[in-house]
Coordinates of C-alpha atoms and ligand atoms in Angstrom, one line a residue:
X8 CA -27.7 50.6 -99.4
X9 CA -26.6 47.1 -100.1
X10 CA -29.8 44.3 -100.8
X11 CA -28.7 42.6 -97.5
X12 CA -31.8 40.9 -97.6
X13 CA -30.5 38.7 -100.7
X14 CA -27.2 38.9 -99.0
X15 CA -28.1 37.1 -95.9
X16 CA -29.7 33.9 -96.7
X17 CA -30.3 32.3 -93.3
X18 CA -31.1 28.3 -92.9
X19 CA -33.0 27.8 -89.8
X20 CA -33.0 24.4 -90.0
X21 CA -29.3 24.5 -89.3
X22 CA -27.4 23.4 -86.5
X23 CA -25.6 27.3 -86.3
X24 CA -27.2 29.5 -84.3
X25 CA -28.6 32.6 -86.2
X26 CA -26.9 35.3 -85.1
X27 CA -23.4 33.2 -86.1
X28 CA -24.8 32.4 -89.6
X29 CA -25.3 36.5 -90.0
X30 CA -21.5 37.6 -88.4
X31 CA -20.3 34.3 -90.7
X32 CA -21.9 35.9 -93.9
X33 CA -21.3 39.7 -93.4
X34 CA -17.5 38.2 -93.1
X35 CA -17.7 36.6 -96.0
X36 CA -19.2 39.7 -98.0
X37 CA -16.3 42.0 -95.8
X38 CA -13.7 39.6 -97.6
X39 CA -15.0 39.4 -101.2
X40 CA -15.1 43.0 -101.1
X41 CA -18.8 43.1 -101.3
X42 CA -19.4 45.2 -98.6
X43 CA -16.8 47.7 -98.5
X44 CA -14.2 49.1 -95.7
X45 CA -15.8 51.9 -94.0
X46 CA -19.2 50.7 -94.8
X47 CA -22.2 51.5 -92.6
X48 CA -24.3 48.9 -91.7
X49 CA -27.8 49.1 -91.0
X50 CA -29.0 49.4 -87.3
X51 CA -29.9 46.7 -85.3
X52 CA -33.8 47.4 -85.7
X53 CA -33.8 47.7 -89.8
X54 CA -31.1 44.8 -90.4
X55 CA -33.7 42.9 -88.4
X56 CA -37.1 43.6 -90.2
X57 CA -35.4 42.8 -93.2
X58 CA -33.8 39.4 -92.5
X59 CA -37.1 38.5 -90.1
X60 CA -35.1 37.9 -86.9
X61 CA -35.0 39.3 -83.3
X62 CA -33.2 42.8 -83.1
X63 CA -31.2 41.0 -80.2
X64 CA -30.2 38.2 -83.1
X65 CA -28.8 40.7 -85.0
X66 CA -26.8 42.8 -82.2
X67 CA -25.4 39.5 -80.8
X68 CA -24.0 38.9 -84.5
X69 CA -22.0 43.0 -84.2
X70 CA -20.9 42.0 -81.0
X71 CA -19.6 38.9 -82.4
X72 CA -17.9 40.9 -85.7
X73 CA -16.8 43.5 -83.0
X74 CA -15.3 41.2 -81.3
X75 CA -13.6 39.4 -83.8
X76 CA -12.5 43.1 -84.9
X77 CA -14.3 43.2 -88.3
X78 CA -16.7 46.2 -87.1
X79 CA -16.5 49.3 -85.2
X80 CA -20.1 50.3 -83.2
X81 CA -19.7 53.9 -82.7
X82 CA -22.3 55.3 -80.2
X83 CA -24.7 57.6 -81.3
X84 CA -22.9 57.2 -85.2
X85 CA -24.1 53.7 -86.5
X86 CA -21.7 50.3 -86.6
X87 CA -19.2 50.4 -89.5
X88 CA -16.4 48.1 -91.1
X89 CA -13.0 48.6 -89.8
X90 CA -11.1 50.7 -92.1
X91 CA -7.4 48.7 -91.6
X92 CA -8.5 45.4 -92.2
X93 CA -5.4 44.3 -93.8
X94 CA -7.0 41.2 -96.3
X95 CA -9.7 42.6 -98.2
X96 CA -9.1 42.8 -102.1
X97 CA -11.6 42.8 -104.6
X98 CA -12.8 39.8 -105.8
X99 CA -14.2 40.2 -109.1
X100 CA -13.6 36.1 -109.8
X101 CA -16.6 33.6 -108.7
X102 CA -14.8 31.3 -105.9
X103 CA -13.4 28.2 -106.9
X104 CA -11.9 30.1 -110.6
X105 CA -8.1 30.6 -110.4
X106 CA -6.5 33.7 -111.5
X107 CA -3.8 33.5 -113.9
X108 CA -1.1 34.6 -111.4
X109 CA -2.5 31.6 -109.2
X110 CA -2.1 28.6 -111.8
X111 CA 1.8 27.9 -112.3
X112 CA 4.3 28.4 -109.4
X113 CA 7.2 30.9 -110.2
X114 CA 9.6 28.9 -108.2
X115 CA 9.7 25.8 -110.6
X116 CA 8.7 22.0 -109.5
X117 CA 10.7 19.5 -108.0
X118 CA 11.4 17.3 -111.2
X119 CA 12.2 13.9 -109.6
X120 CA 8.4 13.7 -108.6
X121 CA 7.3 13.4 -112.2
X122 CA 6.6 9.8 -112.3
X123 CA 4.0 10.0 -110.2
X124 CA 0.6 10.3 -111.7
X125 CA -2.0 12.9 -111.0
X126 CA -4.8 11.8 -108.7
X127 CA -8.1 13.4 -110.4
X128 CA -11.1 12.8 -107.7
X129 CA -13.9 11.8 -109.5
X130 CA -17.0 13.7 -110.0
X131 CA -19.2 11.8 -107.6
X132 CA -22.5 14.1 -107.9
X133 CA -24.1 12.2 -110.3
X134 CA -23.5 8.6 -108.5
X135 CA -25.5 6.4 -106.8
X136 CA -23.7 3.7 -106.5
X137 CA -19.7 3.2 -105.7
X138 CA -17.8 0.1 -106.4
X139 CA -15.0 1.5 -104.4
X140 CA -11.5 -0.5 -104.2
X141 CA -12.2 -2.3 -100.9
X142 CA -13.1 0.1 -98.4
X143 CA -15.7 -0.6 -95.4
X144 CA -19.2 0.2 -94.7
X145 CA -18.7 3.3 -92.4
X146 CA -22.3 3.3 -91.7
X147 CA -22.0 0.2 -89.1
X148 CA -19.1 2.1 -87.5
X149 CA -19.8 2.9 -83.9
X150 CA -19.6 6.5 -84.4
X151 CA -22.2 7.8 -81.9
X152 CA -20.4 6.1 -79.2
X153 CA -17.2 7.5 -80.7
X154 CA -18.3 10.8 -80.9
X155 CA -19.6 10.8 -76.6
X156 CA -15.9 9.5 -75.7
X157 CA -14.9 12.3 -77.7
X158 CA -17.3 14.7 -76.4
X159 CA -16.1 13.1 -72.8
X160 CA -12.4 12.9 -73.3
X161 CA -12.7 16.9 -74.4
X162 CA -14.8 18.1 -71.6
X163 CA -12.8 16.2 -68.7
X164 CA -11.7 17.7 -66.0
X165 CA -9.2 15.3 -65.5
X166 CA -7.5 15.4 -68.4
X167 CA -7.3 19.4 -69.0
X168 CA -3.8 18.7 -71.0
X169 CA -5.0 16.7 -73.7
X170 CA -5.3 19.7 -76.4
X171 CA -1.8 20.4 -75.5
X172 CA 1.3 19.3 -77.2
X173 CA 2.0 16.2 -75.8
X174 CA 5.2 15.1 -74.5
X175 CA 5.9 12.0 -76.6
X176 CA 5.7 11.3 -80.4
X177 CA 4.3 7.5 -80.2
X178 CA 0.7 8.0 -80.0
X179 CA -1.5 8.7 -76.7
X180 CA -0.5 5.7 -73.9
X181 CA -3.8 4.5 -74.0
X182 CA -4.6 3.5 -77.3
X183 CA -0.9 2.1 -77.3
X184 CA -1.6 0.0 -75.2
X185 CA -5.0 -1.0 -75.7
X186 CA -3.7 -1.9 -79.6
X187 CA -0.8 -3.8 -78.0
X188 CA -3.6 -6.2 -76.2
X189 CA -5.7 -6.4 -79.2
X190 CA -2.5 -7.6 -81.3
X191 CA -2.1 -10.2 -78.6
X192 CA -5.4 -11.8 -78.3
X193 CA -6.3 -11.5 -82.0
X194 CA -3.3 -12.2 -83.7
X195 CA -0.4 -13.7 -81.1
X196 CA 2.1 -10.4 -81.5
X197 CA 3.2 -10.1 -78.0
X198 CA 5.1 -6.6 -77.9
X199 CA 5.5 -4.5 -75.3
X200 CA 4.6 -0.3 -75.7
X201 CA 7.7 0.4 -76.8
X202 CA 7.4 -1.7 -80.0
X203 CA 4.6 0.3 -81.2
X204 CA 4.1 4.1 -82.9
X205 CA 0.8 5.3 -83.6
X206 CA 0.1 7.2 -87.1
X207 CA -2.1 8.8 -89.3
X208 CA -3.0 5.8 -91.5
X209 CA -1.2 2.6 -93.3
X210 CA 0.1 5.6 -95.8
X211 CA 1.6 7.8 -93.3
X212 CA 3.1 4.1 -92.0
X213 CA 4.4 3.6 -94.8
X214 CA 6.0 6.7 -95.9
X215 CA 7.8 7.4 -92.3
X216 CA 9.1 3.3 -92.6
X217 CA 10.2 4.1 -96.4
X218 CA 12.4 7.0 -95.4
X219 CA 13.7 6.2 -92.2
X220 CA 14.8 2.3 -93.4
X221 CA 16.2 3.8 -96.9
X222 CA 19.2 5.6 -98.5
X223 CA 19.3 6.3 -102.2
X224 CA 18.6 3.4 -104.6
X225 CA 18.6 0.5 -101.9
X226 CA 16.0 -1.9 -103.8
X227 CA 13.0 -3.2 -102.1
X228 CA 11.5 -6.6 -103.4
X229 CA 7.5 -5.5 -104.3
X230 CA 4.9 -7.9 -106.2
X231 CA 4.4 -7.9 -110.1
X232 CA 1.1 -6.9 -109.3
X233 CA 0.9 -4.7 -106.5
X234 CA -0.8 -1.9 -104.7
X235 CA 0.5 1.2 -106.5
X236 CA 0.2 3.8 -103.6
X237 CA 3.0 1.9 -101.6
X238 CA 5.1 1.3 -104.7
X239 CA 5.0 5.2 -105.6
X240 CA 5.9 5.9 -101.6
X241 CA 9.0 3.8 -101.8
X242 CA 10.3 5.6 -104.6
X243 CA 9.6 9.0 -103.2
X244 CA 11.3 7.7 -100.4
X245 CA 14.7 7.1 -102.8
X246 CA 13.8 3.0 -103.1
X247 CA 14.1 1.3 -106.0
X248 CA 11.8 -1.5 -106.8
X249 CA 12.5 -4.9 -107.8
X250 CA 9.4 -7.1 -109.1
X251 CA 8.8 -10.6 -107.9
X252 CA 5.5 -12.6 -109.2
X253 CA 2.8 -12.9 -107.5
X254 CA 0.9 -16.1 -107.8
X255 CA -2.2 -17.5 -106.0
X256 CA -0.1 -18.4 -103.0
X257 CA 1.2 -14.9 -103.1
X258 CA 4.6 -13.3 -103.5
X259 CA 7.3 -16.0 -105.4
X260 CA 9.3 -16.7 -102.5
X261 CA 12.1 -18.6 -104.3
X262 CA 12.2 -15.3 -106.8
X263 CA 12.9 -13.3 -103.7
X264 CA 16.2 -15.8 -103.2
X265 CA 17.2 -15.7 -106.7
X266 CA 16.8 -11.5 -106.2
X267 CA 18.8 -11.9 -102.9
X268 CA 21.6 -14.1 -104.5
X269 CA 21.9 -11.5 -106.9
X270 CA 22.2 -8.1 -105.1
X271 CA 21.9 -6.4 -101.7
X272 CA 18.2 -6.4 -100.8
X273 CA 17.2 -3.6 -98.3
X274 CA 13.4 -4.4 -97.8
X275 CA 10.5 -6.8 -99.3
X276 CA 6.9 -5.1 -98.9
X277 CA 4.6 -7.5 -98.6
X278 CA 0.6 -7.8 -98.0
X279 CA 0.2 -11.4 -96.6
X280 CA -3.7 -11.3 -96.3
X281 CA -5.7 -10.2 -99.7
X282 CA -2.9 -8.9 -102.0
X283 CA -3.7 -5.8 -103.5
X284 CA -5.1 -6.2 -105.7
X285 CA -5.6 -9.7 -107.0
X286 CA -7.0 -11.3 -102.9
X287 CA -4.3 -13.8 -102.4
X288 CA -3.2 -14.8 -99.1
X289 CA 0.5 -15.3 -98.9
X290 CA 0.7 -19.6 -97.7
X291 CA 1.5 -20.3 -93.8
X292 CA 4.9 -22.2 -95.6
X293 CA 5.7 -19.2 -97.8
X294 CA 5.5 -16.9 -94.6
X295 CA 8.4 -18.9 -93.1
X296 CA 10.1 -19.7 -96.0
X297 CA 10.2 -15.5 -96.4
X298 CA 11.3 -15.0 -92.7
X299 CA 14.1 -17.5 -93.1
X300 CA 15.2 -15.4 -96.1
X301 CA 15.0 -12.4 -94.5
X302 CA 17.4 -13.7 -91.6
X303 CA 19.4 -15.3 -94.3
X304 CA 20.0 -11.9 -96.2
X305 CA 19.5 -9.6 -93.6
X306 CA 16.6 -7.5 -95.2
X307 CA 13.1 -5.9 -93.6
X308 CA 10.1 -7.2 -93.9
X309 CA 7.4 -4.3 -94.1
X310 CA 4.2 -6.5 -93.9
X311 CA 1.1 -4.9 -94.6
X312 CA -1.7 -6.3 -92.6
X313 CA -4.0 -3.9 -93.3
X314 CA -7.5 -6.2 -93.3
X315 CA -6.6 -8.9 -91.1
X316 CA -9.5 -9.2 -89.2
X317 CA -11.8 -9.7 -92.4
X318 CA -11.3 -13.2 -93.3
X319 CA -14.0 -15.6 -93.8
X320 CA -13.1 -18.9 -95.2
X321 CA -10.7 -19.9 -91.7
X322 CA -9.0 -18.5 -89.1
X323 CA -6.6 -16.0 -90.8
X324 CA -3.0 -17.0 -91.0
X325 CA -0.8 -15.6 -88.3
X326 CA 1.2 -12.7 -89.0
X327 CA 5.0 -13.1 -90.0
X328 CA 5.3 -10.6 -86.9
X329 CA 4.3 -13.2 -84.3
X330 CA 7.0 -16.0 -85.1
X331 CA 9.6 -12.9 -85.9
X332 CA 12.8 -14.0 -83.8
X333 CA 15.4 -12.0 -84.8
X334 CA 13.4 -8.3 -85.5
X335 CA 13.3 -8.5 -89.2
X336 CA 9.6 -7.6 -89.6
X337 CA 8.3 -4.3 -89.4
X338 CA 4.2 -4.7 -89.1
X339 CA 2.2 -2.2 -90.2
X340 CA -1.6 -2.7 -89.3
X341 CA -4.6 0.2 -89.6
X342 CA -8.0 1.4 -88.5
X343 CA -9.4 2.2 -92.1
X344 CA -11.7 -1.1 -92.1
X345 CA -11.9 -1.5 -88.5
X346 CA -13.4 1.4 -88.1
X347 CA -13.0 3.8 -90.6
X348 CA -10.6 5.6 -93.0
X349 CA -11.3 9.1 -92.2
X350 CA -10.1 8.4 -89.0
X351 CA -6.7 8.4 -90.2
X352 CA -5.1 5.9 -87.5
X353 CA -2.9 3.2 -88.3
X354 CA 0.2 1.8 -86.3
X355 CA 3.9 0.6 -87.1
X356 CA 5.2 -2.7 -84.8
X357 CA 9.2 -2.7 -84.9
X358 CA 12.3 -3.6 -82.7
X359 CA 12.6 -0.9 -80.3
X360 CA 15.9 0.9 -81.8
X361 CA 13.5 0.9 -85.4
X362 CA 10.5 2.8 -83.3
X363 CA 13.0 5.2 -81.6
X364 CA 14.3 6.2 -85.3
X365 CA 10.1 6.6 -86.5
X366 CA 9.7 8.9 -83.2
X367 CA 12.0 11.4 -84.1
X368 CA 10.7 11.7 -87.3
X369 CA 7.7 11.8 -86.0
X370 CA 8.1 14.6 -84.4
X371 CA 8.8 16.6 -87.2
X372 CA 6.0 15.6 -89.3
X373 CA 2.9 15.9 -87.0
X374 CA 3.9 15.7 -84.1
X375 CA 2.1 13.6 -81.4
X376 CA -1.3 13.6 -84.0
X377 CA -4.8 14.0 -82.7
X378 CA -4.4 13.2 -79.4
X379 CA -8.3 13.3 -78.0
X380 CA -9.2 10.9 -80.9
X381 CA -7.0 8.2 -80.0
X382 CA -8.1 8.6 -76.8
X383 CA -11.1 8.2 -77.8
X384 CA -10.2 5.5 -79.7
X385 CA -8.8 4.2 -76.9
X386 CA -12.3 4.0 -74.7
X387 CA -13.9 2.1 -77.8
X388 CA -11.6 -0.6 -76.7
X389 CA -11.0 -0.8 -73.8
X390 CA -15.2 -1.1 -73.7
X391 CA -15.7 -3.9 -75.8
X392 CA -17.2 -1.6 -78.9
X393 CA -14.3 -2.2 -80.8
X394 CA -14.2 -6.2 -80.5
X395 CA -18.2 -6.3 -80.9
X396 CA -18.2 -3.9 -84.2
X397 CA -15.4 -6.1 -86.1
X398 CA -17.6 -9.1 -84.5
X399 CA -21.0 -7.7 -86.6
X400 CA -19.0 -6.2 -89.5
X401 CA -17.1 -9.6 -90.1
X402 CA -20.7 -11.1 -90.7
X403 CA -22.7 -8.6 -92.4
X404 CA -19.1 -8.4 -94.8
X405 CA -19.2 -12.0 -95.1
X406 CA -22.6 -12.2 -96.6
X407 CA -22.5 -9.1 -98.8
X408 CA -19.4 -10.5 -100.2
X409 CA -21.1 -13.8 -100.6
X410 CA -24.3 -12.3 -102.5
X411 CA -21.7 -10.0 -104.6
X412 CA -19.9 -13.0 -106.0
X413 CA -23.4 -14.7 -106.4
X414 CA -24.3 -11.3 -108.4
X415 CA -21.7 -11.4 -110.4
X416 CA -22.0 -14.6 -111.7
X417 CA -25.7 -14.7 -112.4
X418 CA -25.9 -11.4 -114.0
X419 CA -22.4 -11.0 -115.6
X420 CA -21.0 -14.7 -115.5
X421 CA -20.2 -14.7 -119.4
X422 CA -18.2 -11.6 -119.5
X423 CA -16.0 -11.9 -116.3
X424 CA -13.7 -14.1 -114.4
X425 CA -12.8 -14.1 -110.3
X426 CA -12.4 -16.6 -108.1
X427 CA -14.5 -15.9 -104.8
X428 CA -11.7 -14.2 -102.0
X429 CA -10.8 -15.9 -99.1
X430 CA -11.1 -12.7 -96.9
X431 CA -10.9 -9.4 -97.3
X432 CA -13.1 -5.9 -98.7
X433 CA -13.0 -6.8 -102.6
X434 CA -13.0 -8.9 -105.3
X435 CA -10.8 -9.2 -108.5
X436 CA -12.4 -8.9 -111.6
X437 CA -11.3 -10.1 -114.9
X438 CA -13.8 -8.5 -117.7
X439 CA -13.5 -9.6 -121.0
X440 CA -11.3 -8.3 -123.3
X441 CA -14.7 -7.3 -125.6
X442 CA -15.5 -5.0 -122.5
X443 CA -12.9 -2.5 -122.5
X444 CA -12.7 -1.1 -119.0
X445 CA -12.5 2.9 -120.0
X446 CA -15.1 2.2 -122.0
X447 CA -17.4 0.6 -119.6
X448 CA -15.8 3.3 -116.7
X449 CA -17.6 6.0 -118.9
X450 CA -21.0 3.7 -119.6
X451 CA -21.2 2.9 -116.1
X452 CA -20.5 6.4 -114.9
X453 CA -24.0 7.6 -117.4
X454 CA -25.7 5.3 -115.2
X455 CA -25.2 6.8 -111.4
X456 CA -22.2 3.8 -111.2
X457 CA -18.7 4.3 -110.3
X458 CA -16.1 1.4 -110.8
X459 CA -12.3 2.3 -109.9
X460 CA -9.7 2.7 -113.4
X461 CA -8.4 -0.2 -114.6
X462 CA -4.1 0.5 -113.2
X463 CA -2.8 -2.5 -113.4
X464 CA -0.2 -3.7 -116.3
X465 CA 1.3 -7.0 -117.3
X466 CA 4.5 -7.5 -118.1
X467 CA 4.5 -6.2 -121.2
X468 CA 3.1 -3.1 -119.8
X469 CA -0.4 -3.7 -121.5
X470 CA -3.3 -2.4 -119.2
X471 CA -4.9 -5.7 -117.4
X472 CA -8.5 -5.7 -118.3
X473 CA -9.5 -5.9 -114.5
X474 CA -9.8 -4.0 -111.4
X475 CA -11.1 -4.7 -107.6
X476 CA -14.4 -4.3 -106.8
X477 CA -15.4 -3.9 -103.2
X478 CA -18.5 -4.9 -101.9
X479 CA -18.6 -4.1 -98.2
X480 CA -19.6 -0.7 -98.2
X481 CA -22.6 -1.3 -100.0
X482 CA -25.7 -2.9 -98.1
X483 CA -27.9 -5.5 -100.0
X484 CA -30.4 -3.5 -101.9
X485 CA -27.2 -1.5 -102.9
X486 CA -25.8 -4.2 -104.4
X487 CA -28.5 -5.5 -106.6
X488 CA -28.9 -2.5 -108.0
X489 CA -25.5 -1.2 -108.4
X490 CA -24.7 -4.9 -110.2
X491 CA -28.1 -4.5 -112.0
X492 CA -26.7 -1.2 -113.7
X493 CA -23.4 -2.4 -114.4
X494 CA -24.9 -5.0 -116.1
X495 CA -27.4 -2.6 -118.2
X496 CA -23.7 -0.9 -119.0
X497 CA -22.1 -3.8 -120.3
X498 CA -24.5 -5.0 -122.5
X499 CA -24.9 -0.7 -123.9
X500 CA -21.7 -1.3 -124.3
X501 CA -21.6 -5.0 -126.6
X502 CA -25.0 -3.4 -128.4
X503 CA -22.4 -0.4 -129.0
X504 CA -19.3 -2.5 -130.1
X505 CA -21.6 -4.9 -132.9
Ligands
PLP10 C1 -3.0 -2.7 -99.5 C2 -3.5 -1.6 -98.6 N1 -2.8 -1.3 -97.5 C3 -3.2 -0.3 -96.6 C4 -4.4 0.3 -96.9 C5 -5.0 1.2 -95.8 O1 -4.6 2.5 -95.9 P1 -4.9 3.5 -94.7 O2 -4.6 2.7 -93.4 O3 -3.9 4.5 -94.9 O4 -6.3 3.9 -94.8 C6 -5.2 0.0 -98.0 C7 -6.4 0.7 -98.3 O5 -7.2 0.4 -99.1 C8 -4.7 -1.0 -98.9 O6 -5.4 -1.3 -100.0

């Protein structure tokens, strides 16, 4: 007889009912190997006494592993595991341990993906506090009103098909055009549908842009610094970069002539609003000067507008999209900070004949996408929640970024050097070269405080002693004592150095 009782463990504080939580656990014993093919489990009655449940509990659970075909109940013999289930081996390794057969693929690795660097998640157990890279406070999100349109859009009668494949590879029709008013009104980009292609994310944006606008080795014009995800996309997509500086009115335009004079440019990615990762804004001249260039030479502009809507100083500088005459700009803009990343929606704004090209890939990468979110998406603007939330969030963002910079200076003013941004999720942080940033990544880290690596090189390809700090998604209190502890850190870290 198998200790089922230490088997079982039931929480009965969770949301599962019981008799799922015993069929869920008896499957996951069946597929260890722990309880064996052929096996005869206890009867209702016993299997009940021990685990302290209803005998009704438990047969609803062998009904459900009947069903499922993991049991047979034999009348008048007892209920027993199937004897052909066909994925039951041993498991003699505790989960989560690879087996030696499991670590290195026998097939051999694509080689041309080697410059990329491993992304190691951090450990995040021990961490109280996270000075991420500029990501929002999904705790102001409207996610309860979120999750009834969900719960509505999935339970409607009147739209029964939308768990089915749809029929086009743009996005669902509401949230297309709900996206296309909210692009008017907020930011004077006056498209129509057909402009516009929904997708998982600025990345996913990215990479479909990347290798539908590029063959092998056309160059695309990136900053010197700039966000490393997108340059590592355009060269998985074939790309080849070229480097412009990048100076507090943005991206040198008159280097991107001098590139153009030179050789064929195919695309210049640009972030127009808070450059990742130093902040800048790219100037209202420099935007037109850069249009003008791209007519001139004929290349794309991929802008990434990906935190528009948080700028405090002014009103944010119109997008290159809304004075584009000629269809050079492709516009990619993103849900992550309006509402939150792990919603994965983003959206591309292109000349038709450019949207047509993203479709068909589209369709072969996933498809159509989640199709009930966006319409639920959809629902949060069309009633009001979407306008309201970026409404609250733009002030709450404002002063936390406010009381951040105040923060910094007053605790950590000697060892660091920013210059308060303009708009956006983060700040730029220059520590001192006597604070070594792995050093105070690992000091911090003691302390329940996460700060991001320290990526960026100069020109000589010396690490830059600085990183972005984001401040949103931390709420007052958080901030005072995250800043407090960094602060503890740095000075461990001097007392360590002397
Ligand atoms: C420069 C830049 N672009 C785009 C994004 C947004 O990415 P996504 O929409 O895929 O979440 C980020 C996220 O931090 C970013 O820093």
């Amino acid at each position: 007889m198998l200790p089922f009782k230490t088997l079982i463990k039931l929480d009965r504080t969770a949301r599962s009912p019981l008799y799922i939580q015993i069929a869920s656990t008896i499957i996951r014993q069946i597929t260890a190997g722990i309880i064996p093919v052929g096996f005869k489990l206890p009867g209702g009655r016993k299997l009940a006494k021990l685990l302290g449940v209803s005998r009704r509990t438990v047969m609803l659970a062998y009904e459900e592993l009947e069903a499922q075909g993991w049991i047979d109940i034999k009348p008048n013999q007892g209920t027993f595991i199937h004897t052909n289930i066909p994925t039951i081996q041993k498991q003699s390794l505790p989960i989560g341990v690879l087996d030696e057969a499991h670590q290195e693929s026998h097939f051999g690795l694509n080689k041309e993906l080697d410059f990329l660097a491993y992304y190691q998640p951090p450990n995040l157990k021990a961490i109280q506090y996270v000075f991420d890279t500029g990501y929002p406070d999904v705790r102001l999100a409207p996610l309860k009103e979120l999750s009834q349109n969900m719960g509505g859009v999935l339970m409607s009668k009147r739209d029964k098909k939308i768990m089915n494949y749809a029929a086009n590879f743009n996005g669902h029709i509401q949230l297309r055009q709900e996206i296309v008013k909210y692009l008017g009104e907020s930011r004077g980009i006056n498209i129509s549908m057909e402009n516009l292609i929904i997708t998982r994310g600025s990345l996913m944006a990215f990479s479909n842009i990347f290798r539908v606008l590029l063959a092998p080795q056309d160059k695309v014009i990136v900053g010197d610094i700039s966000f490393k995800v997108a340059k590592d996309i355009i060269q998985i997509a074939g790309g080849k970069l070229i480097t412009v500086p990048v100076d507090e009115q943005g991206m040198d335009v008159e280097e991107i002539e001098k590139a153009c004079k030179k050789q064929q440019i195919r695309a210049v990615f640009v972030m127009p609003h808070h450059h990742h990762p130093t902040t800048v804004s790219l100037t209202a001249a420099r935007r037109m000067k850069l249009l003008h260039l791209a007519e001139k030479y004929q290349f794309a502009i991929v802008e990434d507008d990906y935190d528009y809507d948080f700028h405090y100083a002014s009103s944010p500088i119109l997008p290159m999209a809304s004075s584009d005459r000629l269809g050079s700009v492709i516009y990619v803009g993103s849900l992550s900070k309006i509402v939150a990343p792990g919603l994965r929606l983003g959206f591309i704004v292109a000349p038709v004949d450019f949207i047509n090209d993203l479709s068909r890939l589209s369709r072969f990468l996933d498809c159509h996408g989640n199709t009930a979110m966006e319409k639920a998406i959809a629902l949060l603007f069309k009633e009001g929640l979407i306008r309201r939330h970026l409404k609250k969030s733009l002030k709450i963002y404002r002063q936390r970024r406010d009381l951040f910079c105040a923060l910094l200076q007053k605790e950590l003013g000697p060892f660091v050097q920013f210059t308060i941004p303009e708009g956006g999720l983060a700040v730029w942080v220059l520590f001192d070269a006597k604070i070594p940033l792995k050093k105070l990544r690992a000091s911090c880290y003691k302390k329940g405080v996460l700060i991001s690596k320290s990526i960026f090189q100069d020109k000589e390809g010396q690490s830059l002693n600085a990183i972005r700090m984001g401040f949103a998604s931390l709420n007052e209190k958080e901030l005072i004592a995250g800043v407090e502890l960094l602060k503890k850190a740095v000075l461990a870290l001097l007392r360590e150095e002397f």
